[in-house]
Amino acid sequence: MKFAPISDRLSGLGAAKWAVHVEGLRRGALGKSVIMLSIGEPDLPPPANVIERAAKSMRSGRTRYSAGQGEPAALRAIAAHLTRRSGLEVTPDQVLYTAGTQNGLCTALFTLVQSGDEVLVPDPYYATYEGLVAASGATFVPVPTSPEHAFHVTAEAIERAITPRTRVLLLNTPSNPTGAVLSQSEVDAIGEVCERHDLWIICDEVYADITFDAPFCSPFDRPQLRHRTLAVSSISKSHGLPGFRAGWVASPAEVTPRLTLVAEAMLFGSQPFIQDALVVALSETHPEVTRLRDAFRERAHALVNAFEGSTAVTARMPEGGMFIMCDIRATGLTGEQFAWRLIEDEGVVVMPGESFGIGGAGHIRVALTVDSSILVEACTRIRRLAAKIVEEKS
Ligand SMILES: Cc1ncc(COP(=O)(O)O)c(C=O)c1O
């Protein structure tokens, strides 16, 4: 029997990246003491009234099929949320409801690209992006960034990577893994390059509500870029509800029917009771959302303070998101080698920077998803190991 090449393209893109994490889970299941800082799952409770709404809706019979584009109330709530954010009007016909950001990104890529096209992605990048682009058939083209420039991608680097086959720039701000938040002037400069080369911009904004001091700016909120931008997000991170699989793609109105056709081929509608809960999530203010953002900020500060004075491991305050990249290049190890030694010697589980592209080399990514006291204990162990390795070298 024959298979289509999609699963061949995807095989081998996933497992190796997560090997340290999987080993951490295995050790935890055996009852060994491990501090897991490898995965980006918000650890604080979601808004109680959002959960309540989902339960009530389910009980009241909102369990039937839904429209492919999404329930009208959910589309209105997403459009209003995005309008409030920028002041630039978004209408429900510009919104597709999706089963989370990942599903939204997949829908967007399937709608815009095919085999032979190229998709530009700033490196380091979120670990699923290679698979997403490979699934679409297009070619993944990493665009280098540097730790010395706080991993901010530049318009010049993007322009250098463009070929006649380039169709899409896939941005992620705030970034996982780097915490970089693009400023308005960076977005405008990048947008100007996309305008000149007629590229679509897909912006993964799943951490839009988790910024610290740098304000969030989406190309979708810039009037001159909206016609070429698809903004993709969800309530997974902002509201601590990744299991709800509730998100959206906002786009120019003429794109929505095309996105909807692709979404219908995959899912043909999402759960109405979850969409009702999303309406509550986006239309009301919730102390839990503020608490979540404040916790990530406080933990990031605690981590940066814990490494102060160390030359073996350093970290700078992220501008947003749920992660910190820690620079361990002084140890002479790769991020991967360091992560394996860290689990072995100190029982701390982090992601190797290389799991997010070669741009992450010599770094480890730490998730800010545990209490500050545990995080500081993990930092003490990371610092101790880094110092030991530097000493062994000399
Ligand atoms: C950058 C980025 N995009 C997308 C996702 C997936 O989000 P969702 O749960 O909305 O599918 C994640 C989850 O970690 C992420 O870090």
Coordinates of C-alpha atoms in Angstrom, one line a residue, residues 125-299:
Y125 CA 11.1 29.5 16.5
Y126 CA 8.3 27.6 18.2
A127 CA 9.0 23.9 18.0
T128 CA 5.9 22.9 15.9
Y129 CA 6.6 25.4 13.1
E130 CA 8.8 23.1 11.1
G131 CA 6.1 20.5 11.1
L132 CA 3.4 23.0 10.2
V133 CA 5.2 24.2 7.2
A134 CA 6.2 20.7 6.2
A135 CA 2.6 19.6 6.4
S136 CA 1.6 22.4 4.0
G137 CA 4.2 21.1 1.5
A138 CA 6.1 24.5 1.5
T139 CA 9.7 24.9 2.3
F140 CA 10.8 26.2 5.7
V141 CA 13.3 29.0 5.5
P142 CA 14.8 30.1 8.9
V143 CA 15.8 33.7 9.2
P144 CA 18.7 34.2 11.6
T145 CA 18.5 36.4 14.7
S146 CA 21.2 36.9 17.4
P147 CA 21.2 36.8 21.2
E148 CA 23.3 40.0 21.1
H149 CA 20.2 41.7 19.4
A150 CA 17.9 40.1 22.0
F151 CA 16.7 37.7 19.3
H152 CA 14.7 40.4 17.5
V153 CA 14.4 39.7 13.8
T154 CA 15.3 42.6 11.5
A155 CA 13.8 43.8 8.3
E156 CA 17.2 43.5 6.7
A157 CA 17.6 39.8 7.6
I158 CA 14.1 39.1 6.3
E159 CA 14.9 40.8 3.0
R160 CA 18.1 38.8 2.6
A161 CA 16.2 35.6 2.9
I162 CA 13.5 36.4 0.3
T163 CA 13.5 34.6 -3.1
P164 CA 11.0 34.6 -5.9
R165 CA 9.4 31.6 -4.2
T166 CA 8.8 33.3 -0.8
R167 CA 5.1 33.7 0.0
V168 CA 4.7 34.0 3.7
L169 CA 6.5 35.5 6.7
L170 CA 5.5 33.6 9.9
L171 CA 6.1 35.9 12.9
N172 CA 5.6 35.1 16.5
T173 CA 5.4 38.0 18.9
P174 CA 5.9 37.8 21.9
S175 CA 8.2 34.9 21.0
N176 CA 8.4 31.4 22.3
P177 CA 11.2 30.6 23.1
T178 CA 13.0 34.0 23.2
G179 CA 10.5 36.4 24.9
A180 CA 11.2 39.0 22.2
V181 CA 8.3 41.4 21.6
L182 CA 8.5 43.3 18.3
S183 CA 8.1 47.1 18.6
Q184 CA 5.8 49.2 16.4
S185 CA 8.8 50.5 14.4
E186 CA 10.2 47.0 13.9
V187 CA 6.8 45.8 12.8
D188 CA 6.5 48.7 10.4
A189 CA 10.0 48.1 8.9
I190 CA 9.3 44.4 8.5
G191 CA 5.9 45.2 7.0
E192 CA 7.5 47.6 4.5
V193 CA 9.7 44.7 3.2
C194 CA 6.6 42.4 3.0
E195 CA 4.8 45.1 1.1
R196 CA 7.6 45.5 -1.4
H197 CA 7.8 41.7 -2.0
D198 CA 4.1 41.1 -1.7
L199 CA 4.3 38.6 1.1
W200 CA 1.5 37.5 3.4
I201 CA 2.3 37.9 7.1
I202 CA 1.0 35.2 9.5
C203 CA 1.4 36.5 13.1
D204 CA 1.2 34.0 15.9
E205 CA 0.0 36.2 18.8
V206 CA -0.8 33.5 21.4
Y207 CA 1.2 35.5 24.1
A208 CA -0.2 38.9 23.1
D209 CA -1.7 39.4 26.6
I210 CA 1.5 38.4 28.4
T211 CA 3.9 41.4 27.9
F212 CA 5.9 43.0 30.6
D213 CA 7.2 46.5 29.8
A214 CA 7.3 46.4 26.0
P215 CA 3.8 47.1 24.5
F216 CA 2.5 44.4 22.1
C217 CA 2.2 45.4 18.4
S218 CA 0.6 43.3 15.8
P219 CA 1.0 43.9 12.0
F220 CA -2.8 43.2 11.9
D221 CA -3.3 46.4 14.0
R222 CA -1.2 48.5 11.6
P223 CA -3.6 50.0 9.0
Q224 CA -1.0 49.7 6.2
L225 CA -0.4 46.0 6.9
R226 CA -3.9 44.6 7.7
H227 CA -4.7 43.7 4.1
R228 CA -1.7 41.2 4.1
T229 CA -1.9 39.9 7.7
L230 CA -3.5 36.9 9.3
A231 CA -3.5 37.2 13.1
V232 CA -3.7 33.9 14.9
S233 CA -4.3 33.4 18.6
S234 CA -6.3 31.7 21.4
I235 CA -7.2 31.8 25.1
S236 CA -4.8 28.9 25.8
K237 CA -2.1 31.1 27.4
S238 CA -3.9 34.4 28.4
H239 CA -6.6 32.5 30.3
G240 CA -4.7 29.4 31.2
L241 CA -7.1 27.2 29.1
P242 CA -5.0 25.2 26.6
G243 CA -7.3 22.2 26.9
F244 CA -10.3 24.2 25.6
R245 CA -8.7 24.5 22.2
A246 CA -10.4 27.8 21.6
G247 CA -8.8 30.3 19.2
W248 CA -9.1 32.3 16.0
V249 CA -7.6 33.6 12.8
A250 CA -8.4 37.3 12.0
S251 CA -7.8 38.3 8.4
P252 CA -8.9 40.6 5.6
A253 CA -12.6 39.8 5.0
E254 CA -12.0 38.3 1.6
V255 CA -9.7 35.7 3.1
T256 CA -12.2 34.4 5.7
P257 CA -14.4 32.3 3.4
R258 CA -11.2 30.6 2.0
L259 CA -10.0 29.9 5.5
T260 CA -13.4 28.6 6.4
L261 CA -13.4 26.1 3.5
V262 CA -10.1 24.7 4.8
A263 CA -11.3 24.6 8.4
E264 CA -14.5 22.8 7.4
A265 CA -12.5 20.1 5.6
M266 CA -10.6 19.5 8.9
L267 CA -13.2 19.9 11.7
F268 CA -16.5 21.2 10.3
G269 CA -17.3 23.2 13.4
S270 CA -16.1 23.3 17.0
Q271 CA -17.9 22.8 20.3
P272 CA -20.6 25.4 20.9
F273 CA -20.2 25.2 24.7
I274 CA -16.5 26.1 24.5
Q275 CA -17.3 28.9 22.1
D276 CA -19.8 30.3 24.7
A277 CA -17.1 30.1 27.3
L278 CA -14.7 32.0 25.0
V279 CA -17.3 34.8 24.7
V280 CA -17.2 35.2 28.5
A281 CA -13.3 35.0 28.5
L282 CA -13.0 37.8 26.0
S283 CA -15.9 40.0 27.0
E284 CA -15.4 40.3 30.7
T285 CA -12.3 41.2 32.8
H286 CA -10.9 38.4 35.0
P287 CA -8.5 38.8 37.9
E288 CA -7.0 35.4 37.0
V289 CA -5.7 36.8 33.7
T290 CA -3.9 39.7 35.4
R291 CA -2.6 37.3 38.1
L292 CA -1.2 35.0 35.4
R293 CA 0.7 37.8 33.7
D294 CA 2.0 39.2 36.9
A295 CA 3.2 35.8 38.0
F296 CA 5.2 35.3 34.8
R297 CA 6.8 38.8 35.2
E298 CA 7.7 38.2 38.9
R299 CA 9.2 34.8 38.1

